[in-house]
Structures are given as structure tokens and as C-alpha cells.
CSV table of C-alpha atoms in Angstrom, one decimal:
chain,number,residue,atom,x,y,z
J,641,MET,CA,-15.9,-24.9,11.9
J,642,LYS,CA,-18.3,-22.7,13.8
J,643,LYS,CA,-21.0,-20.9,11.8
J,644,THR,CA,-23.5,-18.1,12.2
J,645,GLN,CA,-26.8,-17.5,10.5
J,646,GLU,CA,-27.2,-14.5,8.2
J,647,SER,CA,-30.5,-12.8,7.4
J,648,ASN,CA,-30.8,-14.5,4.0
J,649,GLY,CA,-30.6,-17.9,5.7
J,650,LYS,CA,-27.0,-18.6,4.5
J,651,THR,CA,-24.6,-19.9,7.1
J,652,ILE,CA,-21.1,-18.3,7.3
J,653,SER,CA,-18.1,-19.6,9.2
J,654,LEU,CA,-15.8,-17.8,11.5
J,655,LYS,CA,-12.9,-18.5,9.0
J,656,GLU,CA,-14.9,-16.9,6.3
J,657,LEU,CA,-15.5,-13.8,8.5
J,658,SER,CA,-11.7,-13.6,8.9
J,659,ILE,CA,-11.4,-13.4,5.1
J,660,GLU,CA,-14.1,-10.7,5.1
J,661,ILE,CA,-11.8,-8.6,7.4
J,662,ILE,CA,-9.0,-9.0,4.9
J,663,TYR,CA,-11.3,-8.0,1.9
J,664,SER,CA,-12.5,-4.9,3.8
J,665,ILE,CA,-9.0,-3.8,4.5
J,666,ARG,CA,-7.9,-4.4,1.0
J,667,ASN,CA,-10.9,-3.0,-0.9
J,668,ASN,CA,-12.4,-0.2,1.2
J,669,GLN,CA,-9.7,0.6,3.8
J,670,GLY,CA,-11.8,-1.1,6.5
J,671,SER,CA,-14.9,1.0,6.0
J,672,GLU,CA,-17.1,-2.2,6.3
J,673,LEU,CA,-15.3,-3.7,9.3
J,674,HIS,CA,-18.1,-2.6,11.6
J,675,LEU,CA,-20.4,-5.0,9.6
J,676,VAL,CA,-18.0,-7.9,10.0
J,677,GLU,CA,-17.6,-7.0,13.7
J,678,GLU,CA,-21.3,-7.3,14.2
J,679,LYS,CA,-21.4,-10.7,12.5
J,680,ILE,CA,-18.6,-12.0,14.7
J,681,LYS,CA,-20.3,-10.6,17.9
J,682,ASN,CA,-23.6,-12.4,16.9
J,683,LEU,CA,-21.9,-15.8,17.1
J,684,SER,CA,-23.5,-17.8,19.8
J,685,ASP,CA,-21.2,-20.7,19.9
J,686,MET,CA,-18.8,-20.1,22.9
J,687,GLU,CA,-16.4,-22.8,21.9
J,688,SER,CA,-14.9,-20.4,19.3
J,689,LYS,CA,-14.6,-17.6,21.8
J,690,PRO,CA,-10.7,-17.3,21.8
J,691,ILE,CA,-10.4,-16.9,18.0
J,692,ARG,CA,-13.5,-14.8,17.9
J,693,MET,CA,-12.2,-12.4,20.5
J,694,GLU,CA,-8.8,-12.2,18.7
J,695,LEU,CA,-10.5,-11.3,15.4
J,696,LEU,CA,-12.5,-8.6,17.1
J,697,GLY,CA,-9.2,-7.4,18.7
J,698,PHE,CA,-7.5,-7.3,15.3
J,699,ILE,CA,-10.3,-5.2,13.9
J,700,GLN,CA,-9.7,-2.7,16.6
J,701,THR,CA,-5.9,-2.8,16.0
J,702,TYR,CA,-6.5,-2.0,12.4
J,703,LEU,CA,-9.0,0.8,13.1
J,704,GLN,CA,-6.8,2.4,15.7
J,705,ARG,CA,-3.4,1.7,14.0
J,706,LYS,CA,-2.4,5.3,13.7
J,707,SER,CA,-2.5,5.8,17.5
J,708,PHE,CA,-0.1,3.0,18.3
J,709,THR,CA,3.7,3.4,18.7
J,710,PRO,CA,5.8,0.8,16.9
J,711,GLU,CA,6.3,-1.1,20.2
J,712,GLU,CA,2.6,-1.1,20.9
J,713,MET,CA,1.8,-2.3,17.4
J,714,HIS,CA,4.4,-5.1,17.6
J,715,GLU,CA,3.0,-6.3,21.0
J,716,ARG,CA,-0.6,-6.3,19.7
J,717,ILE,CA,0.3,-8.1,16.4
J,718,GLU,CA,2.3,-10.7,18.1
J,719,LYS,CA,-0.6,-11.5,20.4
J,720,HIS,CA,-3.0,-11.7,17.5
J,721,CYS,CA,-0.7,-13.9,15.5
J,722,LYS,CA,-0.1,-16.4,18.3
J,723,VAL,CA,-3.8,-17.1,18.4
J,724,PHE,CA,-4.2,-17.0,14.6
J,725,ALA,CA,-1.4,-19.6,14.3
J,726,LYS,CA,-2.9,-21.9,16.9
J,727,TYR,CA,-6.3,-22.0,15.1
J,728,ARG,CA,-4.6,-22.1,11.7
J,729,TYR,CA,-6.0,-18.8,10.5
J,730,HIS,CA,-3.0,-18.3,8.3
J,731,ASP,CA,-4.6,-15.7,5.9
J,732,ILE,CA,-5.3,-13.2,8.5
J,733,ARG,CA,-2.1,-14.1,10.4
J,734,ALA,CA,-0.2,-13.0,7.2
J,735,ARG,CA,-2.3,-9.9,6.9
J,736,ALA,CA,-1.6,-9.0,10.5
J,737,LYS,CA,2.2,-9.3,9.9
J,738,MET,CA,1.8,-7.2,6.8
J,739,LEU,CA,0.0,-4.5,8.9
J,740,LEU,CA,3.0,-4.6,11.3
J,741,GLY,CA,5.4,-4.1,8.5
J,742,SER,CA,3.5,-1.2,7.0
J,743,HIS,CA,3.3,0.4,10.5
J,744,TYR,CA,7.1,0.2,10.8
J,745,LYS,CA,7.5,1.5,7.2
J,746,HIS,CA,5.4,4.5,7.8
J,747,THR,CA,7.7,5.7,10.7
J,748,TYR,CA,10.4,6.2,8.0
J,749,LYS,CA,13.1,4.9,10.3
J,750,HIS,CA,12.2,1.3,11.4
J,751,PHE,CA,13.1,-0.1,8.0
J,752,PRO,CA,14.9,-3.2,9.2
J,753,GLU,CA,11.9,-4.1,11.3
J,754,ALA,CA,9.6,-3.5,8.4
J,755,LEU,CA,11.6,-5.9,6.1
J,756,LYS,CA,11.6,-8.5,8.9
J,757,ALA,CA,7.8,-8.4,9.2
J,758,PHE,CA,7.4,-8.5,5.4
J,759,THR,CA,9.7,-11.5,5.1
J,760,GLU,CA,7.7,-13.3,7.8
J,761,VAL,CA,4.6,-12.7,5.6
J,762,GLU,CA,6.4,-14.2,2.6
J,763,THR,CA,7.3,-17.3,4.8
J,764,ILE,CA,3.6,-17.7,5.9
J,765,ALA,CA,2.3,-17.3,2.4
J,766,GLN,CA,4.8,-19.7,0.8
J,767,LYS,CA,4.3,-22.4,3.5
J,768,TYR,CA,0.5,-22.2,4.0
J,769,LEU,CA,-1.2,-20.1,1.3
J,770,GLY,CA,0.7,-20.7,-1.9
J,771,ILE,CA,2.6,-18.1,-4.0
J,772,GLU,CA,-0.5,-17.1,-6.0
J,773,ASN,CA,-1.9,-15.2,-3.0
J,774,MET,CA,-2.9,-11.6,-3.0
J,775,ILE,CA,-1.3,-11.0,0.4
J,776,LEU,CA,2.1,-12.1,-0.9
J,777,CYS,CA,1.6,-9.9,-3.9
J,778,GLU,CA,0.8,-6.9,-1.7
J,779,THR,CA,3.7,-7.7,0.6
J,780,LEU,CA,6.2,-7.8,-2.3
J,781,PHE,CA,5.0,-4.4,-3.3
J,782,GLU,CA,5.3,-3.0,0.2
J,783,LYS,CA,8.9,-4.4,0.4
J,784,GLY,CA,9.6,-2.4,-2.8
J,785,GLY,CA,8.6,0.7,-1.0
J,786,VAL,CA,11.0,0.0,1.9
J,787,TYR,CA,13.9,-0.6,-0.5
J,788,PHE,CA,13.1,2.7,-2.2
J,789,PHE,CA,13.4,4.6,1.1
J,790,LEU,CA,16.7,2.9,1.7
J,791,GLY,CA,17.9,4.2,-1.7
J,792,ASP,CA,18.2,0.7,-3.2
J,793,PHE,CA,16.4,1.3,-6.5
J,794,ASP,CA,17.5,-2.1,-7.9
J,795,ALA,CA,16.0,-4.1,-5.0
J,796,SER,CA,12.9,-1.9,-5.0
J,797,THR,CA,12.3,-2.5,-8.7
J,798,GLU,CA,13.0,-6.3,-8.4
J,799,SER,CA,10.5,-6.6,-5.5
J,800,ILE,CA,7.7,-4.7,-7.4
J,801,LEU,CA,8.4,-6.7,-10.5
J,802,GLN,CA,8.1,-9.9,-8.5
J,803,ALA,CA,4.7,-8.8,-7.3
J,804,GLN,CA,3.6,-8.0,-10.9
J,805,SER,CA,4.9,-11.4,-12.1
J,806,LEU,CA,2.3,-13.3,-10.0
J,807,ARG,CA,-0.7,-14.3,-12.0
J,808,ILE,CA,-3.0,-13.0,-9.2
J,809,PHE,CA,-1.6,-9.5,-9.7
J,810,SER,CA,-4.1,-9.1,-12.6
J,811,LYS,CA,-6.9,-9.5,-10.1
J,812,GLY,CA,-5.5,-6.8,-7.8
J,813,THR,CA,-7.2,-3.6,-6.9
J,814,ALA,CA,-6.9,-0.6,-9.2
J,815,GLU,CA,-4.9,1.0,-6.4
J,816,ILE,CA,-2.1,-1.6,-6.3
J,817,GLN,CA,-2.1,-1.6,-10.2
J,818,PHE,CA,-1.6,2.1,-10.2
J,819,LYS,CA,0.9,2.4,-7.4
J,820,SER,CA,3.1,-0.5,-8.6
J,821,HIS,CA,3.4,1.0,-12.1
J,822,ILE,CA,3.9,4.6,-10.9
J,823,ASN,CA,6.6,3.4,-8.5
J,824,LEU,CA,8.3,1.5,-11.2
J,825,SER,CA,8.2,4.6,-13.4
J,826,ARG,CA,9.9,6.5,-10.6
J,827,ASN,CA,12.5,3.9,-10.0
J,828,TYR,CA,13.4,3.5,-13.7
J,829,PHE,CA,13.8,7.3,-14.0
J,830,ASN,CA,16.1,7.3,-11.0
J,831,MET,CA,18.0,4.4,-12.7
J,832,LYS,CA,18.5,6.5,-15.9
J,833,ASP,CA,16.1,4.4,-17.9
J,834,PRO,CA,13.5,6.8,-19.2
J,835,VAL,CA,12.1,4.4,-21.8
J,836,LYS,CA,11.0,1.9,-19.2
J,837,SER,CA,9.9,4.8,-17.0
J,838,ARG,CA,7.6,6.1,-19.7
J,839,THR,CA,6.2,2.6,-20.3
J,840,HIS,CA,5.2,2.2,-16.7
J,841,LEU,CA,3.9,5.8,-16.5
J,842,GLU,CA,1.5,5.0,-19.4
J,843,LEU,CA,0.3,1.8,-17.6
J,844,ALA,CA,-0.2,3.9,-14.4
J,845,GLU,CA,-2.2,6.4,-16.3
J,846,GLN,CA,-4.5,3.6,-17.6
J,847,SER,CA,-4.9,2.2,-14.0
J,848,TRP,CA,-5.7,5.7,-12.6
J,849,LYS,CA,-8.8,5.9,-14.9
J,850,GLU,CA,-10.3,3.2,-12.7
J,851,TYR,CA,-8.5,4.0,-9.4
J,852,GLN,CA,-9.3,7.8,-9.4
J,853,GLY,CA,-7.2,8.3,-6.3
J,854,VAL,CA,-7.0,12.1,-6.0
J,855,TYR,CA,-4.3,12.0,-3.3
J,856,ASP,CA,-2.1,9.8,-5.4
J,857,ARG,CA,-2.6,11.5,-8.8
J,858,GLY,CA,0.2,13.9,-8.0
J,859,ALA,CA,2.8,11.3,-8.9
J,860,LEU,CA,1.5,11.3,-12.5
J,861,PHE,CA,2.2,15.0,-12.8
J,862,THR,CA,5.7,14.7,-11.3
J,863,ARG,CA,6.6,11.7,-13.5
J,864,ARG,CA,5.4,13.5,-16.6
J,865,SER,CA,7.4,16.5,-15.7
J,866,ASP,CA,10.6,14.4,-15.2
J,867,LEU,CA,10.2,12.9,-18.6
J,868,SER,CA,9.6,16.3,-20.2
J,869,ILE,CA,12.9,17.5,-18.6
J,870,TRP,CA,14.7,14.4,-20.0
J,871,LYS,CA,13.4,15.5,-23.4
J,872,GLN,CA,14.7,19.0,-22.7
J,873,ASP,CA,11.1,20.3,-22.9
J,874,TRP,CA,11.5,22.7,-20.0
J,875,GLU,CA,8.4,24.7,-20.8
J,876,GLY,CA,6.3,21.6,-21.0
J,877,ALA,CA,7.8,20.3,-17.6
J,878,LEU,CA,6.9,23.6,-16.0
J,879,SER,CA,3.4,23.6,-17.4
J,880,ILE,CA,2.8,20.1,-16.0
J,881,LEU,CA,4.0,21.1,-12.5
J,882,VAL,CA,1.7,24.1,-12.5
J,883,GLU,CA,-1.2,21.9,-13.6
J,884,GLY,CA,-0.4,19.6,-10.7
J,885,LEU,CA,-0.4,22.5,-8.3
J,886,ASN,CA,-3.7,23.9,-9.6
J,887,TYR,CA,-5.2,20.4,-9.4
J,888,TYR,CA,-4.6,20.3,-5.6
J,889,LEU,CA,-5.3,24.0,-4.7
J,890,ASP,CA,-9.0,23.3,-4.4
J,891,THR,CA,-8.5,20.1,-2.4
J,892,PRO,CA,-7.9,19.6,1.4
J,893,PHE,CA,-4.6,17.8,0.6
J,894,THR,CA,-2.3,20.6,1.9
J,895,LEU,CA,0.7,18.2,1.9
J,896,ARG,CA,0.3,17.7,-1.8
J,897,ILE,CA,0.1,21.5,-2.3
J,898,ALA,CA,3.3,22.0,-0.4
J,899,GLU,CA,5.0,19.2,-2.4
J,900,PHE,CA,4.2,20.9,-5.6
J,901,TYR,CA,5.5,24.2,-4.4
J,902,LYS,CA,8.7,22.3,-3.5
J,903,GLU,CA,8.8,20.6,-6.9
J,904,LEU,CA,8.5,24.1,-8.6
J,905,GLY,CA,11.3,25.4,-6.4
J,906,GLU,CA,13.5,22.4,-7.4
J,907,PHE,CA,12.6,23.0,-11.0
J,908,TYR,CA,13.7,26.6,-11.0
J,909,ARG,CA,17.1,25.8,-9.6
J,910,LYS,CA,18.0,22.9,-11.9
J,911,GLU,CA,21.3,23.3,-13.7
J,912,GLY,CA,20.8,23.5,-17.5
J,913,ASN,CA,17.3,24.9,-17.1
J,914,PRO,CA,16.9,27.9,-19.4
J,915,LEU,CA,14.1,29.0,-17.1
J,916,ARG,CA,16.4,28.9,-14.1
J,917,ASN,CA,15.3,31.6,-11.6
J,918,PHE,CA,16.2,31.9,-8.0
J,919,ASP,CA,13.5,34.5,-7.3
């Protein structure tokens, strides 16, 4: 295993640098990838050049991911994974496939392709990494999102619960803790189970205290409003939606502002709402 020397005298392997790529993507959305990139470039041993160049290529694929079409992303990921498999870099191979699945998912139309990519991650994880692996946990959560967009709340819930059932889930980021619980709260509400919806909403609220994701906080307001409507507390539901709107008005997240205006519009046209008002 090829190694490079760090400033503190510690040697670090190329395999370890591939894990650093995964950690940066998971924990800081790739903000430290430029540091990992420099470490890889400073390797002097040319025998590792093929895998080294592929790791550098994967960093660029991740950083430029929003500019690629699904076809371009598929071509790039397949090229990366061919080299990763040859050198038995299975962790980053699985993470690359997960990136492909997420790319398909975010098109909101390539859902079969997304499920195929996520299933390939599961296969890699189960064969080479073991089931108590964070990449598998993250992939099961992502699959849950695909099933939700397909309207299959049962499959979505089952997939997210599978992710939470892994022991390693407790070591996951505050982000995945929050999103998994808030998505389960959403699913259970759609499945007419407000008790479980409220349970997971409370868990999401606890996770948000650490996560503090401003963009994602909006889901807390909408879920609270849903449960207030279920309790026939229409005034309370309206107050929560207005609070959510005001929370975002001073932020740059215009999509969230638009969503809350839409939520308010939906609220005012609901049947059975004593505050119903088409004006």
C-alpha cells in the first residue's frame, strides 16, 4: 500500500485518503476535498498512478456533479468504479455508486435508475464492507426517498426503518438523524398514523438542535401544522405556518418562502377548515 508523508511525520496510505474523501462528502459536503486532493497529488510513488488519478477524478466528479447530465454522470461513475473495483477500493466504489443514485434521484424522473444504483451499493456493502457500514445506512435512507417520490409510503418507511435499525445509525451525522426522523414523520402522517408521526417529529426536533440546518427546518413547521390540523386545532396550524414563513423571509432560501406561501394557500382551501378563505 503506497504511502505519503504528512507534515507531522505520520505516513498515510492512498486507501486512507480515499476514506478521507468519503468523510469529507459525508461530514462537510466536500468542503475539505481540496486538502485531500493536495495530499493525493503530493504522492511521489508512480506505481499507484492509476488509482491515484481515479481518486482525483472522482473528487472532480463530486465537485462538479450539478453540471453533469444523468448520462454524463453514469459514464463518469462507471469509469471510476471500474478502477476502484480493480484496486479493491470498495468503500469509495460504493460511495461513487451512491452518488450516481442520488444524481438520478434529483432529476425527479430517473427513479428506476436511482433504485438500480442504490441496489448496487447494497450489494457492494453486503459483499465487501459488512452490513454495519455507514454507506449502506445512507443508501437505505436514500432509497426511502425514491420510494416516497414514487408514492409508495410503505416501501419508503420500511427502507428508512432498515437504515435506523443498523447499529451504526447511532453514529450517523445529525443531518441523517434529523432527515430520517422527519421523513418518517411525513410518511406516517400520509399513512394515517399520527401517533407514530408525532413520535418521529419529536425525535427530529431533538436532532435539529445539533443539526441546525436552516434550509431543512421548514419540514418541522409543516409537520407540526399537519398534526395540529389532525387535532382540529386550525388556529394553531395557521400560526405554525405563518411562523415558518416568517422564519424564511429574512433568508436567501426563496424556494422555502414560495413553499410556505403554497402551504398557506393549501391550508385556506382545505375542506372542514373553519378558516377556509379563497381570497
